Amino acid sequence: MRIKHVLHLLGVFFLIASTAQLLFAQPSPKREVRGVWIATIGNIDWPTVATGTNVEKQKQELIQILDQHKKSSMNTILFQIRPAADAFYGRGREGWSRYLTGKQGKPPEPFYDPLDFIIAECHKRGMELHAWINPYRASTTLNPNHF
């Protein structure tokens, strides 16, 4: 009699446990976001001072950064496109960033759009790109010509 009672209780326990697992289980996400920031303010991550204003060196450096993150299983890049009320893209009202060209408002020579470039390079690697802006920082220096 006792064994029947124990087996019955075990059966009820497993029934409750499996039902609870079905009711409270969280669905698996369709995919996992594994992202990393690339900061441009003060040339923290890109472009480094070593590349200067050389467009081809900037591009190669960015490609190396993306390749490194891809090898680390990252699938999302958060790229800072407006570090200080300036821009790392060729459209819009904001002037070009001094962190890209060395001089505020000066476009890269030869001309290229870093945002277009990084979008294309991320997509080649099957990575997403999210543009990151800093909406509150107007400047890190007192420059009378800056917005």
CSV table of N, CA and C in Angstrom, one decimal:
chain,number,residue,atom,x,y,z
A,1,MET,N,0.8,-1.2,0.0
A,1,MET,CA,0.0,0.0,0.0
A,1,MET,C,0.9,1.3,0.0
A,2,ARG,N,1.9,1.2,0.8
A,2,ARG,CA,2.8,2.4,0.8
A,2,ARG,C,3.4,2.7,-0.5
A,3,ILE,N,3.9,1.7,-1.2
A,3,ILE,CA,4.6,1.9,-2.4
A,3,ILE,C,3.6,2.5,-3.5
A,4,LYS,N,2.4,2.0,-3.5
A,4,LYS,CA,1.4,2.6,-4.4
A,4,LYS,C,1.2,4.1,-4.1
A,5,HIS,N,1.1,4.4,-2.8
A,5,HIS,CA,0.9,5.8,-2.4
A,5,HIS,C,2.1,6.7,-2.8
A,6,VAL,N,3.3,6.2,-2.6
A,6,VAL,CA,4.5,6.9,-3.0
A,6,VAL,C,4.5,7.1,-4.5
A,7,LEU,N,4.3,6.1,-5.3
A,7,LEU,CA,4.3,6.2,-6.7
A,7,LEU,C,3.2,7.1,-7.2
A,8,HIS,N,2.0,7.1,-6.6
A,8,HIS,CA,1.0,8.0,-6.9
A,8,HIS,C,1.4,9.5,-6.7
A,9,LEU,N,2.0,9.7,-5.5
A,9,LEU,CA,2.5,11.1,-5.2
A,9,LEU,C,3.6,11.5,-6.2
A,10,LEU,N,4.5,10.6,-6.6
A,10,LEU,CA,5.5,11.0,-7.5
A,10,LEU,C,4.9,11.3,-8.9
A,11,GLY,N,3.9,10.5,-9.3
A,11,GLY,CA,3.2,10.8,-10.6
A,11,GLY,C,2.6,12.2,-10.6
A,12,VAL,N,1.9,12.5,-9.5
A,12,VAL,CA,1.3,13.8,-9.3
A,12,VAL,C,2.3,14.9,-9.4
A,13,PHE,N,3.4,14.7,-8.6
A,13,PHE,CA,4.5,15.7,-8.6
A,13,PHE,C,5.0,16.0,-10.0
A,14,PHE,N,5.3,14.9,-10.8
A,14,PHE,CA,5.9,15.1,-12.1
A,14,PHE,C,4.9,15.7,-13.0
A,15,LEU,N,3.6,15.4,-12.9
A,15,LEU,CA,2.6,16.1,-13.7
A,15,LEU,C,2.5,17.6,-13.4
A,16,ILE,N,2.5,18.0,-12.1
A,16,ILE,CA,2.5,19.4,-11.7
A,16,ILE,C,3.8,20.1,-12.2
A,17,ALA,N,4.9,19.4,-12.1
A,17,ALA,CA,6.2,20.0,-12.5
A,17,ALA,C,6.2,20.3,-14.0
A,18,SER,N,5.8,19.3,-14.8
A,18,SER,CA,5.8,19.4,-16.2
A,18,SER,C,4.8,20.5,-16.7
A,19,THR,N,3.7,20.5,-16.0
A,19,THR,CA,2.7,21.6,-16.4
A,19,THR,C,3.2,22.9,-16.1
A,20,ALA,N,3.8,23.1,-14.9
A,20,ALA,CA,4.4,24.4,-14.5
A,20,ALA,C,5.5,24.8,-15.5
A,21,GLN,N,6.3,23.9,-15.9
A,21,GLN,CA,7.3,24.2,-16.9
A,21,GLN,C,6.7,24.7,-18.2
A,22,LEU,N,5.7,24.1,-18.7
A,22,LEU,CA,5.0,24.6,-19.9
A,22,LEU,C,4.4,25.9,-19.7
A,23,LEU,N,3.7,26.2,-18.5
A,23,LEU,CA,3.0,27.4,-18.3
A,23,LEU,C,4.0,28.6,-18.1
A,24,PHE,N,5.1,28.4,-17.4
A,24,PHE,CA,5.9,29.5,-17.0
A,24,PHE,C,7.2,29.6,-17.8
A,25,ALA,N,7.5,28.7,-18.8
A,25,ALA,CA,8.7,28.8,-19.5
A,25,ALA,C,8.7,30.0,-20.5
A,26,GLN,N,9.8,30.7,-20.5
A,26,GLN,CA,9.9,31.8,-21.4
A,26,GLN,C,10.3,31.3,-22.8
A,27,PRO,N,9.7,31.9,-23.8
A,27,PRO,CA,10.1,31.4,-25.2
A,27,PRO,C,11.5,31.9,-25.5
A,28,SER,N,12.3,31.1,-26.2
A,28,SER,CA,13.6,31.5,-26.6
A,28,SER,C,13.6,32.6,-27.5
A,29,PRO,N,14.5,33.6,-27.4
A,29,PRO,CA,14.5,34.7,-28.4
A,29,PRO,C,14.8,34.1,-29.8
A,30,LYS,N,14.3,34.8,-30.8
A,30,LYS,CA,14.6,34.4,-32.2
A,30,LYS,C,16.1,34.4,-32.4
A,31,ARG,N,16.8,35.4,-31.8
A,31,ARG,CA,18.2,35.5,-31.9
A,31,ARG,C,18.7,36.4,-30.8
A,32,GLU,N,20.0,36.2,-30.5
A,32,GLU,CA,20.6,37.0,-29.4
A,32,GLU,C,21.4,38.2,-30.0
A,33,VAL,N,21.2,39.3,-29.3
A,33,VAL,CA,22.0,40.5,-29.7
A,33,VAL,C,23.3,40.5,-28.9
A,34,ARG,N,24.4,40.4,-29.6
A,34,ARG,CA,25.7,40.5,-29.0
A,34,ARG,C,26.4,41.7,-29.6
A,35,GLY,N,26.3,42.9,-29.0
A,35,GLY,CA,26.8,44.1,-29.5
A,35,GLY,C,27.9,44.7,-28.9
A,36,VAL,N,28.5,45.7,-29.6
A,36,VAL,CA,29.7,46.4,-29.1
A,36,VAL,C,29.6,47.8,-29.6
A,37,TRP,N,30.0,48.8,-28.8
A,37,TRP,CA,30.1,50.2,-29.2
A,37,TRP,C,31.4,50.5,-29.8
A,38,ILE,N,31.3,51.4,-30.8
A,38,ILE,CA,32.5,52.0,-31.4
A,38,ILE,C,32.4,53.5,-31.2
A,39,ALA,N,33.2,54.0,-30.2
A,39,ALA,CA,33.1,55.4,-29.9
A,39,ALA,C,34.0,56.2,-30.8
A,40,THR,N,33.5,57.4,-31.2
A,40,THR,CA,34.3,58.3,-32.0
A,40,THR,C,34.8,59.5,-31.3
A,41,ILE,N,34.1,59.9,-30.2
A,41,ILE,CA,34.5,61.1,-29.4
A,41,ILE,C,35.9,61.0,-28.9
A,42,GLY,N,36.7,62.0,-29.2
A,42,GLY,CA,38.1,61.9,-28.7
A,42,GLY,C,38.9,60.8,-29.4
A,43,ASN,N,38.4,60.3,-30.5
A,43,ASN,CA,39.1,59.2,-31.2
A,43,ASN,C,39.4,58.0,-30.2
A,44,ILE,N,38.4,57.7,-29.4
A,44,ILE,CA,38.5,56.6,-28.4
A,44,ILE,C,38.7,55.3,-29.1
A,45,ASP,N,37.8,54.9,-30.0
A,45,ASP,CA,37.9,53.6,-30.7
A,45,ASP,C,38.3,53.8,-32.2
A,46,TRP,N,37.7,54.8,-32.8
A,46,TRP,CA,38.0,55.0,-34.2
A,46,TRP,C,37.6,56.4,-34.6
A,47,PRO,N,38.3,57.0,-35.6
A,47,PRO,CA,39.6,56.6,-36.1
A,47,PRO,C,40.7,57.0,-35.1
A,48,THR,N,41.7,56.2,-35.0
A,48,THR,CA,42.7,56.5,-34.1
A,48,THR,C,43.6,57.6,-34.6
A,49,VAL,N,44.3,58.3,-33.8
A,49,VAL,CA,45.1,59.4,-34.2
A,49,VAL,C,46.2,58.9,-35.2
A,50,ALA,N,46.6,57.6,-35.1
A,50,ALA,CA,47.6,57.0,-35.9
A,50,ALA,C,47.1,57.0,-37.4
A,51,THR,N,45.8,57.0,-37.7
A,51,THR,CA,45.4,57.0,-39.1
A,51,THR,C,45.3,58.4,-39.6
A,52,GLY,N,45.3,59.4,-38.7
A,52,GLY,CA,45.2,60.8,-39.1
A,52,GLY,C,44.0,61.0,-40.0
A,53,THR,N,44.2,61.8,-41.0
A,53,THR,CA,43.1,62.0,-42.0
A,53,THR,C,43.2,61.2,-43.2
A,54,ASN,N,44.1,60.2,-43.3
A,54,ASN,CA,44.2,59.4,-44.4
A,54,ASN,C,43.0,58.4,-44.5
A,55,VAL,N,42.2,58.7,-45.6
A,55,VAL,CA,40.9,58.0,-45.7
A,55,VAL,C,41.1,56.5,-45.9
A,56,GLU,N,42.1,56.0,-46.6
A,56,GLU,CA,42.3,54.6,-46.8
A,56,GLU,C,42.7,53.9,-45.5
A,57,LYS,N,43.6,54.6,-44.7
A,57,LYS,CA,43.9,54.1,-43.4
A,57,LYS,C,42.7,54.0,-42.5
A,58,GLN,N,41.9,55.0,-42.5
A,58,GLN,CA,40.7,55.0,-41.7
A,58,GLN,C,39.8,53.8,-42.1
A,59,LYS,N,39.6,53.6,-43.4
A,59,LYS,CA,38.8,52.5,-43.8
A,59,LYS,C,39.4,51.1,-43.4
A,60,GLN,N,40.7,51.0,-43.6
A,60,GLN,CA,41.3,49.7,-43.2
A,60,GLN,C,41.2,49.5,-41.7
A,61,GLU,N,41.4,50.5,-40.9
A,61,GLU,CA,41.3,50.4,-39.5
A,61,GLU,C,39.9,50.0,-39.1
A,62,LEU,N,38.9,50.6,-39.7
A,62,LEU,CA,37.5,50.2,-39.4
A,62,LEU,C,37.2,48.8,-39.8
A,63,ILE,N,37.7,48.3,-40.9
A,63,ILE,CA,37.6,47.0,-41.3
A,63,ILE,C,38.2,46.0,-40.3
A,64,GLN,N,39.4,46.3,-39.8
A,64,GLN,CA,40.0,45.5,-38.8
A,64,GLN,C,39.2,45.4,-37.5
A,65,ILE,N,38.6,46.5,-37.1
A,65,ILE,CA,37.8,46.5,-35.9
A,65,ILE,C,36.6,45.6,-36.1
A,66,LEU,N,35.9,45.8,-37.3
A,66,LEU,CA,34.8,44.9,-37.5
A,66,LEU,C,35.1,43.5,-37.6
A,67,ASP,N,36.2,43.1,-38.3
A,67,ASP,CA,36.7,41.7,-38.4
A,67,ASP,C,37.0,41.2,-37.0
A,68,GLN,N,37.6,42.0,-36.1
A,68,GLN,CA,37.9,41.5,-34.8
A,68,GLN,C,36.6,41.2,-34.0
A,69,HIS,N,35.6,42.1,-34.1
A,69,HIS,CA,34.4,41.9,-33.4
A,69,HIS,C,33.6,40.7,-34.0
A,70,LYS,N,33.7,40.5,-35.3
A,70,LYS,CA,33.0,39.4,-35.9
A,70,LYS,C,33.6,38.1,-35.4
A,71,LYS,N,35.0,38.0,-35.2
A,71,LYS,CA,35.6,36.9,-34.7
A,71,LYS,C,35.2,36.6,-33.2
A,72,SER,N,34.9,37.7,-32.5
A,72,SER,CA,34.4,37.6,-31.1
A,72,SER,C,32.9,37.2,-31.0
A,73,SER,N,32.3,36.9,-32.1
A,73,SER,CA,30.9,36.5,-32.2
A,73,SER,C,29.9,37.7,-31.9
A,74,MET,N,30.4,38.9,-32.2
A,74,MET,CA,29.5,40.0,-32.1
A,74,MET,C,28.6,40.0,-33.4
A,75,ASN,N,27.3,40.4,-33.2
A,75,ASN,CA,26.5,40.5,-34.4
A,75,ASN,C,25.8,41.9,-34.6
A,76,THR,N,26.2,42.8,-33.7
A,76,THR,CA,25.6,44.2,-33.7
A,76,THR,C,26.7,45.2,-33.4
A,77,ILE,N,26.8,46.2,-34.2
A,77,ILE,CA,27.7,47.3,-33.9
A,77,ILE,C,26.9,48.6,-33.6
A,78,LEU,N,27.2,49.3,-32.5
A,78,LEU,CA,26.6,50.5,-32.2
A,78,LEU,C,27.7,51.6,-32.4
A,79,PHE,N,27.5,52.3,-33.5
A,79,PHE,CA,28.5,53.3,-34.0
A,79,PHE,C,28.1,54.7,-33.7
A,80,GLN,N,29.0,55.4,-33.0
A,80,GLN,CA,28.7,56.8,-32.6
A,80,GLN,C,28.9,57.7,-33.9
A,81,ILE,N,27.8,58.3,-34.3
A,81,ILE,CA,27.8,59.1,-35.6
A,81,ILE,C,27.8,60.6,-35.2
A,82,ARG,N,27.4,61.0,-34.0
A,82,ARG,CA,27.4,62.4,-33.6
A,82,ARG,C,28.0,62.5,-32.2
A,83,PRO,N,29.3,62.7,-32.1
A,83,PRO,CA,29.9,62.8,-30.8
A,83,PRO,C,29.7,64.1,-30.1
A,84,ALA,N,29.7,65.2,-30.8
A,84,ALA,CA,29.6,66.5,-30.1
A,84,ALA,C,28.9,67.5,-31.1
A,85,ALA,N,27.7,67.3,-31.4
A,85,ALA,CA,26.9,68.1,-32.3
A,85,ALA,C,27.6,68.3,-33.6
A,86,ASP,N,28.3,67.3,-34.0
A,86,ASP,CA,29.0,67.2,-35.3
A,86,ASP,C,28.6,65.8,-35.9
A,87,ALA,N,29.2,65.5,-37.0
A,87,ALA,CA,28.7,64.3,-37.7
A,87,ALA,C,29.8,63.5,-38.3
A,88,PHE,N,29.6,62.2,-38.4
A,88,PHE,CA,30.4,61.2,-39.1
A,88,PHE,C,29.6,60.7,-40.3
A,89,TYR,N,28.8,61.6,-40.9
A,89,TYR,CA,28.0,61.2,-42.1
A,89,TYR,C,27.9,62.5,-42.9
A,90,GLY,N,27.6,62.3,-44.2
A,90,GLY,CA,27.6,63.4,-45.2
A,90,GLY,C,26.3,64.0,-45.5
A,91,ARG,N,25.3,63.7,-44.7
A,91,ARG,CA,23.9,64.3,-44.9
A,91,ARG,C,23.5,65.0,-43.6
A,92,GLY,N,22.8,66.0,-43.7
A,92,GLY,CA,22.2,66.6,-42.5
A,92,GLY,C,22.8,68.0,-42.3
A,93,ARG,N,22.4,68.7,-41.3
A,93,ARG,CA,22.8,70.0,-41.0
A,93,ARG,C,24.1,70.1,-40.2
A,94,GLU,N,24.4,69.1,-39.5
A,94,GLU,CA,25.6,69.1,-38.7
A,94,GLU,C,26.9,69.1,-39.5
A,95,GLY,N,27.9,69.8,-39.1
A,95,GLY,CA,29.2,69.8,-39.8
A,95,GLY,C,29.9,68.5,-39.5
A,96,TRP,N,30.9,68.3,-40.4
A,96,TRP,CA,31.8,67.1,-40.2
A,96,TRP,C,32.5,67.2,-38.9
A,97,SER,N,32.8,66.1,-38.3
A,97,SER,CA,33.5,66.0,-37.0
A,97,SER,C,35.0,66.3,-37.1
A,98,ARG,N,35.5,67.0,-36.2
A,98,ARG,CA,36.9,67.2,-36.2
A,98,ARG,C,37.7,65.9,-35.8
A,99,TYR,N,36.9,65.0,-35.2
A,99,TYR,CA,37.5,63.7,-34.8
A,99,TYR,C,37.8,62.8,-36.1
A,100,LEU,N,37.1,63.2,-37.2
A,100,LEU,CA,37.3,62.4,-38.4
A,100,LEU,C,38.4,63.1,-39.3
A,101,THR,N,38.3,64.4,-39.4
A,101,THR,CA,39.2,65.0,-40.4
A,101,THR,C,40.2,66.0,-39.8
A,102,GLY,N,40.2,66.1,-38.5
A,102,GLY,CA,41.2,67.0,-37.8
A,102,GLY,C,40.7,68.4,-37.7
A,103,LYS,N,39.7,68.8,-38.5
A,103,LYS,CA,39.2,70.2,-38.5
A,103,LYS,C,37.7,70.1,-38.6
A,104,GLN,N,37.0,70.8,-37.6
A,104,GLN,CA,35.6,70.8,-37.6
A,104,GLN,C,35.0,71.4,-38.9
A,105,GLY,N,34.0,70.7,-39.4
A,105,GLY,CA,33.3,71.2,-40.7
A,105,GLY,C,34.0,70.7,-41.9
A,106,LYS,N,35.2,70.2,-41.9
A,106,LYS,CA,35.9,69.8,-43.1
A,106,LYS,C,35.6,68.4,-43.5
A,107,PRO,N,35.1,68.2,-44.7
A,107,PRO,CA,34.8,66.8,-45.1
A,107,PRO,C,36.1,66.0,-45.4
A,108,PRO,N,36.0,64.7,-45.4
A,108,PRO,CA,37.1,63.8,-45.7
A,108,PRO,C,37.6,64.0,-47.1
A,109,GLU,N,38.9,63.9,-47.4
A,109,GLU,CA,39.4,64.0,-48.7
A,109,GLU,C,40.3,62.8,-49.0
A,110,PRO,N,40.1,62.0,-50.0
A,110,PRO,CA,39.0,62.1,-50.9
A,110,PRO,C,37.7,61.8,-50.2
A,111,PHE,N,36.6,62.3,-50.7
A,111,PHE,CA,35.3,62.2,-50.0
A,111,PHE,C,34.8,60.8,-49.8
A,112,TYR,N,34.4,60.5,-48.7
A,112,TYR,CA,33.6,59.3,-48.4
A,112,TYR,C,32.7,59.5,-47.2
A,113,ASP,N,31.7,58.7,-47.1
A,113,ASP,CA,30.7,58.9,-46.0
A,113,ASP,C,31.0,57.7,-45.1
A,114,PRO,N,31.6,57.9,-43.9
A,114,PRO,CA,31.9,56.8,-43.0
A,114,PRO,C,30.6,56.0,-42.6
A,115,LEU,N,29.5,56.7,-42.5
A,115,LEU,CA,28.2,55.9,-42.1
A,115,LEU,C,27.9,54.9,-43.2
A,116,ASP,N,27.9,55.4,-44.5
A,116,ASP,CA,27.6,54.5,-45.6
A,116,ASP,C,28.6,53.4,-45.6
A,117,PHE,N,29.8,53.7,-45.4
A,117,PHE,CA,30.9,52.7,-45.4
A,117,PHE,C,30.7,51.6,-44.4
A,118,ILE,N,30.5,52.0,-43.1
A,118,ILE,CA,30.3,51.0,-42.1
A,118,ILE,C,29.0,50.2,-42.2
A,119,ILE,N,28.0,50.8,-42.7
A,119,ILE,CA,26.8,50.0,-43.0
A,119,ILE,C,27.1,48.9,-44.0
A,120,ALA,N,27.7,49.2,-45.1
A,120,ALA,CA,28.1,48.2,-46.1
A,120,ALA,C,29.0,47.2,-45.5
A,121,GLU,N,30.0,47.6,-44.8
A,121,GLU,CA,30.9,46.6,-44.2
A,121,GLU,C,30.3,45.7,-43.1
A,122,CYS,N,29.4,46.3,-42.3
A,122,CYS,CA,28.7,45.4,-41.4
A,122,CYS,C,27.8,44.4,-42.1
A,123,HIS,N,27.1,44.8,-43.1
A,123,HIS,CA,26.2,43.9,-43.8
A,123,HIS,C,27.0,42.8,-44.5
A,124,LYS,N,28.2,43.1,-45.0
A,124,LYS,CA,29.1,42.1,-45.6
A,124,LYS,C,29.4,41.0,-44.6
A,125,ARG,N,29.4,41.3,-43.3
A,125,ARG,CA,29.8,40.4,-42.3
A,125,ARG,C,28.5,39.8,-41.6
A,126,GLY,N,27.3,40.1,-42.1
A,126,GLY,CA,26.1,39.7,-41.5
A,126,GLY,C,25.8,40.3,-40.1
A,127,MET,N,26.3,41.5,-39.9
A,127,MET,CA,26.2,42.2,-38.7
A,127,MET,C,25.2,43.4,-38.9
A,128,GLU,N,24.5,43.7,-37.8
A,128,GLU,CA,23.6,44.9,-37.8
A,128,GLU,C,24.4,46.1,-37.4
A,129,LEU,N,24.0,47.3,-37.9
A,129,LEU,CA,24.6,48.5,-37.4
A,129,LEU,C,23.5,49.4,-36.9
A,130,HIS,N,23.7,49.9,-35.7
A,130,HIS,CA,22.9,50.9,-35.0
A,130,HIS,C,23.6,52.2,-34.9
A,131,ALA,N,23.0,53.3,-35.3
A,131,ALA,CA,23.7,54.6,-35.2
A,131,ALA,C,23.5,55.1,-33.8
A,132,TRP,N,24.5,55.6,-33.2
A,132,TRP,CA,24.5,56.1,-31.8
A,132,TRP,C,24.8,57.6,-31.8
A,133,ILE,N,24.0,58.4,-31.2
A,133,ILE,CA,24.2,59.8,-31.1
A,133,ILE,C,24.3,60.2,-29.7
A,134,ASN,N,25.0,61.3,-29.4
A,134,ASN,CA,25.0,61.9,-28.1
A,134,ASN,C,24.3,63.2,-28.3
A,135,PRO,N,23.0,63.2,-27.8
A,135,PRO,CA,22.2,64.4,-28.1
A,135,PRO,C,22.4,65.6,-27.2
A,136,TYR,N,23.2,65.4,-26.1
A,136,TYR,CA,23.4,66.5,-25.2
A,136,TYR,C,24.7,67.2,-25.2
A,137,ARG,N,25.8,66.6,-25.7
A,137,ARG,CA,27.1,67.2,-25.8
A,137,ARG,C,27.2,68.1,-27.0
A,138,ALA,N,27.4,69.4,-26.7
A,138,ALA,CA,27.5,70.3,-27.8
A,138,ALA,C,29.0,70.4,-28.2
A,139,SER,N,29.9,70.3,-27.2
A,139,SER,CA,31.3,70.4,-27.5
A,139,SER,C,32.1,70.0,-26.4
A,140,THR,N,33.4,69.6,-26.6
A,140,THR,CA,34.3,69.2,-25.6
A,140,THR,C,35.3,70.3,-25.4
A,141,THR,N,35.3,71.3,-26.3
A,141,THR,CA,36.2,72.4,-26.2
A,141,THR,C,35.4,73.7,-26.4
A,142,LEU,N,36.0,74.8,-26.1
A,142,LEU,CA,35.4,76.1,-26.4
A,142,LEU,C,35.9,76.6,-27.7
A,143,ASN,N,35.1,76.3,-28.8
A,143,ASN,CA,35.5,76.6,-30.2
A,143,ASN,C,34.4,77.6,-30.6
A,144,PRO,N,34.7,78.9,-30.9
A,144,PRO,CA,33.7,79.9,-31.2
A,144,PRO,C,33.0,79.6,-32.5
A,145,ASN,N,33.5,78.7,-33.4
A,145,ASN,CA,32.9,78.4,-34.7
A,145,ASN,C,31.9,77.2,-34.6
A,146,HIS,N,31.9,76.6,-33.4
A,146,HIS,CA,31.0,75.4,-33.3
A,146,HIS,C,29.6,75.8,-32.9
A,147,PHE,N,28.7,75.0,-33.4
A,147,PHE,CA,27.3,75.2,-33.1
A,147,PHE,C,27.1,75.4,-31.6
